[in-house]
Structures are given as structure tokens and as C-alpha cells.
Amino acid sequence: MIYMDNAAATRPFEEALETFEQVNRNYYYNTASIHPEGRRTGQLLEASRKQVLELLGLGGHGCVFTSGATESNNIAIQGVLKNKKQFGSTVLVSEIEHPSVINVIEEMKNEGFDVKYIGTKENGQIDLEDLGEKLDNDVVFVTVMAVNNITGVIQPVSEIAKILKNYPKVHFHVDATQAMGKVDMDLGGADTLSLSAHKFHGLKGAGALIVKREGIVRPVMYGGGHESGIRSGTVNLGAVAAMAKAMRIATENREENYRRVARYNERVRDAVSALPSVHVQPGGVPHILNLSFEGAMGEVVVNALGARGIMVSTTSACASKLAVLNETLVAMDNTEAIVKGSIRISFSSFTTDEEADILIEALKGVHKEIGGVLK
Ligand code: PMP
């Protein structure tokens, strides 16, 4: 089988798996224990933290290890808003965020916050003019993702950070889950950032919340005080050390991988654009390619590719079982036929030239097979 659903989960690097095993064999102690082995284990945790921050180029920031981006987003949104109530009550969120942001923000309405959505342009980027119009003195929180998980479109994070400099009480949260290891972005303007290891060839169950200054996030879960009290509970050090390892490999090879994956993206894009009734979405990072066979259901195309040995997804794994139209594609003003017919192909550093060739032939074959239903 050919795996092209890497925006949902990536295959771990061998080195990450080895690190996980070695750490669990040799450093199984609690990172908070003060006996000699506990201290050695705690030192490994701090070395992992330092490495993650250095690889991000954010050496002066804090890093709280979590179980993944869903947890990081929850802590950032709920933990920051706890501190903000006296300063204002408006929260701005882009309408194309992942459910682990949108659903938390929606819940904040029950805490008395007023939620406003920032619009999206047809190219998939958030509308900075709309952001400008919605910013006022009551706004205390803005959240925008770095790279969209449905289209791969890169969001203008540093421009937003520049705009928000004029609003000092606004906290700027960035969900950088799909950017890490794929594209070099200036993320220094964000107050908090979410990461997830299994999106860059680490393991599931590890992620990070990067925090610009101490004290801006309050805990949302209480316990023994691990991770500066922000995320209590014994740290999953094996997965954390494996994440740091995967991040190093992904970062070191990022540019070369980007160029190679961009070639695959372009070839697939060119091949399918030539077919009738195919709509290709604007892109950003080359790892994600979203396209529609207009008139067919995305699920049918995914299944037809599956029968040919290629694994892709309809929109995102988190939404693929829901019978709703994908919000990102709707926000970009796509027709219902395009949204319903959409599939997401996502490459990784393991994708090969041969796999890209097989994908192109399979897409052409499926197109012919279901030609009768296409618009
Ligand atoms: N944000 C984005 C943009 C994502 O793509 C994902 C993963 N689907 C998440 C957050 C959630 O990440 P995790 O699975 O680590 O909780």
C-alpha cells in the first residue's frame, strides 16, 4: 500500500522509535524524582526541552510538554482566557481552524466570551482586512493556525503578529501543528504555539505548547506540578525525547524534502488539472494537495484509490466521518459539488518518485472509471 495521508499521521522515523525504546529501558524513572536516576531522567527531559526550543529558534521561550496539539490548544485557549476576563471579552478566531481550536473557543462562550470569526479569502488565507475591522479594545485573544490542515495554505502569521503589536492586551495563539518540519516560518510573534510529534515523524502521545513568557498561561488541570504546573502528570519522556529527535531530523532535512515534495505536488497538480471536472485547491506547503472530482463524492474517490493501493483521505481524518461540509473549503467559497468531491493527498519525506507516478496513473484511472457521474 502507498501511504499518502501524512497530514493525519506520519510514519515514525526509525531513530524516533529507537529513542523511545532506549529511554523507556534506561530512563524509566519519574522526571520529578530527586534520587540519582530521577535526576538523570530529569536532565534528559530538560535537554529535550532545550533542543525543541533551539530547533524552533525560540531559545528564550518556555516549552510545556503535552500529549499533542489538541491538549496544547486546549491549555492555551482556556489557560490564557482565565487571565483575561478583567481586560475584555472578545475572542477572534479564524473560521478555518482545526476542531481542537474551534470547539474550545465555542465553549468559551459559556464563560462569557464573545466570539467573532475572521473571514477567509478565496486563496485560503485569512482576510487581514477583516481582522483589522474586527480588532478593537475589547479583543483579548486571537487564534490563527500556521498552516491549514485541509489545503496546506500558509497563513500570514508574522503579518498578523505585526498588526497585533498595536493591541498589547491581545494574546496571539498559533496552532503550528501542520507547519513543523515542513516549512520555515517566523513564529516568534506568537505568544503561544502548539505542536504535535506524530505530524513530523515522532510518536503519538507527545506534543508541546511553546510559551513566550512565564505566567501568561494558567493551568486548566491540577496535580503534582510537573511542567511548571501547567501540565501536571508524569511526563511521557520516551515520546518527548523521540519528538525532539524527530524534530531535529525533520528540521535538518526540511529544505531538501520541501523541494522534493514540491516536485511531486506539481506533477500531480499538472496531471489532474488537465482532466475535465477536476478542481485543484490553491496550495501552500507542498505536502498537502486538495482536489475535487466535481460531481463525485470524495469518499467514493478515496475508496477507489484505496482499491488501487493508495491511502488518502476526504478532507481530514478528524472530520472524515462527519456528514458535514468541510468548513475550510466552504470558507474559501467553493461550490457544494467541489466541497463534497474533495480529497486530501498528503505526502511526507518517505514519499518516493515512483509513488507519485503510481498516484498520477491511479487518479487518471479513477477519473475514467467514475466519468459518468462527473459534472
Ligand atoms: N491542529 C491541526 C492543524 C491538526 O492538523 C491536528 C491534527 N489533525 C491537530 C491540531 C490535533 O493534533 P493532535 O492529534 O496531536 O491532538
Coordinates of C-alpha atoms and ligand atoms in Angstrom, one line a residue:
M1 CA 0.0 0.0 0.0
I2 CA 1.1 3.6 -0.7
Y3 CA 0.6 5.9 2.2
M4 CA -0.5 9.5 1.4
D5 CA -2.4 10.6 4.4
N6 CA 0.5 12.1 6.3
A7 CA -1.4 15.2 7.4
A8 CA -3.4 12.7 9.7
A9 CA -0.3 10.9 11.0
T10 CA 3.2 10.2 9.8
R11 CA 5.3 7.1 9.9
P12 CA 7.8 7.5 12.8
F13 CA 11.5 7.8 11.9
E14 CA 13.4 4.7 12.9
E15 CA 15.6 7.0 15.1
A16 CA 12.5 8.2 17.0
L17 CA 11.4 4.6 17.6
E18 CA 14.8 3.7 18.9
T19 CA 14.9 6.7 21.1
F20 CA 11.6 5.8 22.6
E21 CA 12.7 2.3 23.3
Q22 CA 16.0 3.3 24.8
V23 CA 14.5 5.9 27.0
N24 CA 11.9 3.6 28.3
R25 CA 14.6 1.0 29.0
N26 CA 17.2 3.2 30.6
Y27 CA 15.3 6.3 31.8
Y28 CA 12.0 4.8 33.1
Y29 CA 12.2 6.9 36.3
N30 CA 9.9 9.8 37.1
T31 CA 11.5 13.0 35.8
A32 CA 10.4 14.7 39.1
S33 CA 12.2 12.2 41.5
I34 CA 15.2 13.5 43.3
H35 CA 17.2 10.3 43.6
P36 CA 20.2 9.9 41.3
E37 CA 18.4 8.1 38.5
G38 CA 15.4 10.5 38.8
R39 CA 17.8 13.5 38.4
R40 CA 19.5 11.9 35.4
T41 CA 16.0 11.4 33.9
G42 CA 15.0 14.9 34.7
Q43 CA 18.2 16.1 32.9
L44 CA 17.2 14.3 29.8
L45 CA 13.8 16.0 29.9
E46 CA 15.5 19.4 30.1
A47 CA 17.8 18.5 27.3
S48 CA 14.8 17.6 25.1
R49 CA 13.1 20.9 26.1
K50 CA 16.3 22.9 25.2
Q51 CA 16.6 21.1 21.8
V52 CA 12.9 21.7 20.9
L53 CA 13.3 25.4 21.6
E54 CA 16.6 25.7 19.8
L55 CA 15.2 23.9 16.7
L56 CA 12.4 26.4 16.7
G57 CA 14.8 29.3 17.0
L58 CA 13.0 30.3 20.2
G59 CA 15.6 29.7 22.8
G60 CA 14.2 32.3 25.3
H61 CA 10.7 30.8 25.3
G62 CA 9.2 28.2 27.6
C63 CA 8.1 24.8 26.5
V64 CA 5.4 22.7 28.2
F65 CA 5.3 19.1 27.0
T66 CA 1.8 17.8 26.4
S67 CA 0.1 14.8 24.8
G68 CA -0.4 16.5 21.4
A69 CA -1.8 19.6 19.7
T70 CA -5.4 19.0 21.0
E71 CA -4.1 19.3 24.5
S72 CA -1.8 22.2 23.7
N73 CA -4.6 24.2 22.1
N74 CA -7.0 23.5 25.0
I75 CA -4.4 24.6 27.6
A76 CA -3.5 27.8 25.5
I77 CA -7.1 28.9 25.0
Q78 CA -8.6 28.0 28.4
G79 CA -5.4 28.7 30.4
V80 CA -4.9 32.2 28.8
L81 CA -8.5 33.3 28.9
K82 CA -8.6 32.6 32.6
N83 CA -6.2 35.5 33.0
K84 CA -8.0 37.8 30.6
K85 CA -11.5 38.2 31.9
Q86 CA -10.9 41.6 33.5
F87 CA -9.3 43.1 30.3
G88 CA -12.0 42.4 27.8
S89 CA -14.4 39.7 26.4
T90 CA -13.9 39.4 22.7
V91 CA -12.0 36.5 21.1
L92 CA -11.2 36.4 17.4
V93 CA -10.7 33.1 15.7
S94 CA -10.2 32.2 12.0
E95 CA -13.0 30.2 10.6
I96 CA -10.7 27.6 9.2
E97 CA -9.2 26.4 12.5
H98 CA -8.9 22.7 13.5
P99 CA -11.8 21.4 15.7
S100 CA -9.4 21.4 18.7
V101 CA -9.4 25.2 18.4
I102 CA -12.9 26.0 17.2
N103 CA -14.7 23.7 19.7
V104 CA -12.7 25.1 22.6
I105 CA -13.4 28.7 21.5
E106 CA -17.1 27.9 21.1
E107 CA -17.1 26.5 24.7
M108 CA -15.6 29.8 25.9
K109 CA -18.9 31.5 25.0
N110 CA -20.2 29.7 28.2
E111 CA -17.5 31.5 30.1
G112 CA -18.9 34.9 29.0
F113 CA -16.6 35.5 26.0
D114 CA -17.9 36.9 22.7
V115 CA -16.6 35.0 19.8
K116 CA -16.0 36.6 16.3
Y117 CA -14.8 34.7 13.2
I118 CA -12.2 36.1 10.9
G119 CA -13.1 35.6 7.3
T120 CA -11.1 33.7 4.6
K121 CA -10.1 34.8 1.1
E122 CA -10.6 32.5 -1.9
N123 CA -6.8 31.7 -1.9
G124 CA -7.4 30.1 1.6
Q125 CA -5.6 32.7 3.6
I126 CA -7.3 34.6 6.4
D127 CA -8.6 38.0 5.4
L128 CA -6.3 40.6 7.1
E129 CA -8.7 43.4 6.3
D130 CA -11.5 41.6 8.1
L131 CA -9.1 41.0 11.1
G132 CA -8.4 44.7 11.1
E133 CA -12.1 45.6 11.1
K134 CA -12.8 43.2 14.0
L135 CA -9.9 44.3 16.2
D136 CA -10.9 46.8 18.9
N137 CA -10.1 47.4 22.6
D138 CA -12.3 44.6 23.8
V139 CA -10.3 41.9 22.0
V140 CA -8.1 39.8 24.3
F141 CA -7.3 36.8 22.2
V142 CA -6.6 36.0 18.5
T143 CA -6.0 32.5 17.2
V144 CA -4.9 31.6 13.7
M145 CA -3.2 28.4 12.5
A146 CA 0.2 28.5 10.8
V147 CA -0.6 26.0 8.0
N148 CA -4.1 24.8 7.2
N149 CA -4.6 21.0 7.6
I150 CA -7.1 20.7 4.7
T151 CA -5.4 22.7 2.0
G152 CA -1.8 23.3 3.2
V153 CA -2.3 27.1 2.8
I154 CA 0.3 29.0 4.8
Q155 CA -1.2 31.8 6.9
P156 CA 0.4 35.2 7.3
V157 CA 1.4 34.7 10.9
S158 CA 4.2 37.3 11.1
E159 CA 2.0 39.9 9.4
I160 CA -0.8 39.2 12.0
A161 CA 1.8 39.5 14.8
K162 CA 2.9 42.9 13.4
I163 CA -0.7 44.1 13.4
L164 CA -1.3 42.8 16.9
K165 CA 1.6 44.8 18.3
N166 CA -0.7 47.8 18.4
Y167 CA -3.0 45.8 20.7
P168 CA -0.9 44.9 23.7
K169 CA -3.5 43.2 25.7
V170 CA -4.2 40.7 22.9
H171 CA -2.8 37.2 23.3
F172 CA -1.8 35.6 19.9
H173 CA -2.1 31.8 19.7
V174 CA -0.8 29.9 16.7
D175 CA -1.6 26.2 16.0
A176 CA 1.6 25.3 14.2
T177 CA 0.8 21.6 14.0
Q178 CA 1.0 21.3 10.2
A179 CA 3.9 23.7 9.8
M180 CA 6.6 22.0 11.9
G181 CA 9.2 20.3 9.8
K182 CA 7.6 21.3 6.6
V183 CA 8.2 25.0 6.1
D184 CA 10.5 27.6 7.7
M185 CA 8.2 30.2 9.2
D186 CA 8.8 33.1 11.5
L187 CA 6.7 32.1 14.5
G188 CA 8.4 34.4 17.0
G189 CA 5.5 36.8 17.1
A190 CA 3.1 34.3 18.6
D191 CA 2.6 34.3 22.4
T192 CA 1.8 30.5 22.4
L193 CA 2.3 27.8 19.8
S194 CA 1.0 24.2 19.5
L195 CA 3.0 21.3 18.1
S196 CA 2.3 17.6 17.7
A197 CA 5.0 15.0 17.3
H198 CA 3.1 12.5 15.1
K199 CA 2.8 15.1 12.3
F200 CA 6.6 15.2 11.9
H201 CA 7.6 11.5 12.2
G202 CA 7.6 11.4 16.0
L203 CA 5.2 9.3 18.1
K204 CA 1.6 9.8 19.1
G205 CA 1.1 11.0 22.6
A206 CA 3.6 13.8 22.6
G207 CA 3.3 17.4 21.7
A208 CA 4.3 20.8 23.1
L209 CA 2.9 24.2 24.0
I210 CA 5.6 26.9 23.4
V211 CA 5.0 29.9 25.7
K212 CA 6.6 33.3 25.1
R213 CA 6.6 34.5 28.8
E214 CA 6.2 32.8 32.1
G215 CA 2.8 33.4 33.8
I216 CA 0.7 34.1 30.7
V217 CA -0.9 30.6 30.8
R218 CA -2.7 29.3 33.8
P219 CA -3.2 25.6 34.4
V220 CA -6.5 24.0 33.3
M221 CA -5.8 20.7 35.1
Y222 CA -4.3 20.4 38.6
G223 CA -1.9 17.9 40.1
G224 CA 1.6 17.3 41.2
G225 CA 3.0 20.4 39.4
H226 CA 5.0 18.8 36.5
E227 CA 5.8 21.1 33.6
S228 CA 5.9 24.3 35.7
G229 CA 2.4 23.4 37.0
I230 CA 0.9 23.9 33.5
R231 CA 0.6 20.2 32.7
S232 CA 0.7 18.1 35.8
G233 CA 1.1 14.3 35.4
T234 CA 4.2 12.1 35.0
V235 CA 5.9 13.1 31.8
N236 CA 5.9 10.6 28.9
L237 CA 9.7 11.0 28.5
G238 CA 10.2 8.3 25.9
A239 CA 7.8 10.0 23.5
V240 CA 9.1 13.5 24.4
A241 CA 12.8 12.5 23.7
A242 CA 11.6 10.8 20.4
M243 CA 9.8 14.0 19.5
A244 CA 13.0 16.1 20.0
K245 CA 14.9 13.5 17.8
A246 CA 12.2 13.6 15.1
M247 CA 12.2 17.3 15.1
R248 CA 15.9 17.5 14.6
I249 CA 15.9 15.1 11.7
A250 CA 12.8 16.8 10.1
T251 CA 14.4 20.3 10.6
E252 CA 17.8 19.3 9.2
N253 CA 16.2 17.8 6.1
R254 CA 13.4 20.3 5.7
E255 CA 14.7 22.2 2.7
E256 CA 15.6 19.2 0.7
N257 CA 12.3 17.5 1.5
Y258 CA 10.4 20.6 0.6
R259 CA 12.0 20.7 -2.8
R260 CA 11.4 17.1 -3.5
V261 CA 7.8 17.1 -2.3
A262 CA 7.1 20.3 -4.2
R263 CA 8.1 18.4 -7.4
Y264 CA 5.5 15.6 -6.6
N265 CA 2.8 18.2 -5.8
E266 CA 3.5 20.0 -9.1
R267 CA 3.4 16.8 -11.2
V268 CA 0.1 15.6 -9.7
R269 CA -1.4 19.1 -10.0
D270 CA -0.4 19.4 -13.7
A271 CA -1.7 15.9 -14.5
V272 CA -5.1 16.2 -12.9
S273 CA -5.6 19.9 -13.9
A274 CA -5.7 18.6 -17.5
L275 CA -8.7 16.4 -16.8
P276 CA -12.2 17.7 -17.1
S277 CA -14.3 18.4 -13.9
V278 CA -11.3 18.4 -11.7
H279 CA -10.8 21.3 -9.3
V280 CA -7.5 21.8 -7.6
Q281 CA -7.4 24.0 -4.5
P282 CA -4.8 26.7 -4.0
G283 CA -1.9 25.3 -2.1
G284 CA 0.8 26.3 0.3
V285 CA 3.1 23.7 1.8
P286 CA 3.6 21.1 -1.0
H287 CA 3.0 18.2 1.5
I288 CA -0.8 18.8 1.2
L289 CA -2.8 18.7 -2.0
N290 CA -6.5 19.1 -2.0
L291 CA -8.5 18.4 -5.1
S292 CA -12.1 17.6 -6.2
F293 CA -13.7 15.4 -8.8
E294 CA -16.8 17.6 -9.3
G295 CA -20.0 15.5 -9.2
A296 CA -18.4 12.5 -7.4
M297 CA -18.4 12.1 -3.6
G298 CA -14.9 12.4 -2.1
E299 CA -15.5 9.2 -0.2
V300 CA -16.0 7.3 -3.5
V301 CA -12.7 8.6 -4.9
V302 CA -10.9 7.7 -1.6
N303 CA -12.3 4.2 -1.8
A304 CA -11.4 3.8 -5.4
L305 CA -7.9 4.9 -4.7
G306 CA -7.8 2.5 -1.7
A307 CA -8.8 -0.3 -4.0
R308 CA -5.7 0.6 -6.1
G309 CA -3.5 0.5 -3.0
I310 CA -3.3 4.2 -2.3
M311 CA -4.4 5.7 1.1
V312 CA -5.6 9.3 1.1
S313 CA -8.5 11.0 2.9
T314 CA -11.5 13.1 2.4
T315 CA -10.8 16.5 4.0
S316 CA -9.2 15.5 7.4
A317 CA -9.2 12.4 9.5
C318 CA -10.8 14.3 12.3
A319 CA -13.8 15.3 10.1
S320 CA -13.9 12.4 7.6
K321 CA -16.6 10.5 9.5
L322 CA -18.9 13.5 9.9
A323 CA -21.6 14.3 7.4
V324 CA -20.9 18.0 7.3
L325 CA -19.3 20.1 4.6
N326 CA -15.7 20.9 5.3
E327 CA -15.6 24.4 6.8
T328 CA -12.2 25.4 5.3
L329 CA -13.4 24.6 1.8
V330 CA -16.8 26.3 2.4
A331 CA -15.0 29.4 3.8
M332 CA -13.0 29.6 0.5
D333 CA -16.3 30.0 -1.4
N334 CA -16.1 26.6 -3.1
T335 CA -19.4 25.2 -4.6
E336 CA -21.1 22.3 -2.8
A337 CA -20.0 19.9 -5.5
I338 CA -16.4 20.8 -5.1
V339 CA -16.6 20.5 -1.3
K340 CA -18.4 17.1 -1.5
G341 CA -16.0 15.8 -4.1
S342 CA -12.8 16.8 -2.3
I343 CA -10.0 14.6 -1.3
R344 CA -6.8 15.4 0.5
I345 CA -3.5 13.8 -0.6
S346 CA -0.6 14.4 1.9
F347 CA 3.0 13.5 1.2
S348 CA 5.9 13.0 3.6
S349 CA 9.6 12.7 3.5
F350 CA 9.1 9.0 2.9
T351 CA 7.2 9.6 -0.4
T352 CA 9.1 8.5 -3.5
D353 CA 9.1 9.4 -7.2
E354 CA 7.7 6.0 -8.0
E355 CA 4.8 6.5 -5.6
A356 CA 4.0 9.9 -7.2
D357 CA 3.9 8.2 -10.6
I358 CA 1.6 5.5 -9.4
L359 CA -0.7 8.1 -7.8
I360 CA -1.0 10.0 -11.1
E361 CA -1.9 6.9 -13.0
A362 CA -4.4 5.9 -10.3
L363 CA -6.1 9.3 -10.3
K364 CA -6.4 9.1 -14.1
G365 CA -7.9 5.6 -13.8
V366 CA -10.4 6.6 -11.2
H367 CA -11.4 9.7 -13.2
K368 CA -12.1 7.4 -16.2
E369 CA -14.0 4.9 -14.0
I370 CA -16.4 7.4 -12.5
G371 CA -16.5 9.7 -15.5
G372 CA -20.3 9.2 -15.9
V373 CA -21.1 11.0 -12.6
L374 CA -18.7 13.9 -13.2
K375 CA -20.1 17.4 -14.0
Ligands
PMP1 N1 -4.3 21.2 14.8 C1 -4.1 20.8 13.5 C2 -4.0 21.9 12.5 C3 -4.1 19.5 13.1 O1 -3.9 19.1 11.9 C4 -4.3 18.5 14.2 C5 -4.2 17.0 13.8 N2 -5.3 16.6 13.0 C6 -4.5 18.9 15.5 C7 -4.5 20.3 15.7 C8 -4.6 17.9 16.6 O2 -3.4 17.3 16.9 P1 -3.3 16.0 17.8 O3 -3.8 14.9 17.0 O4 -1.9 15.9 18.2 O5 -4.2 16.3 19.0

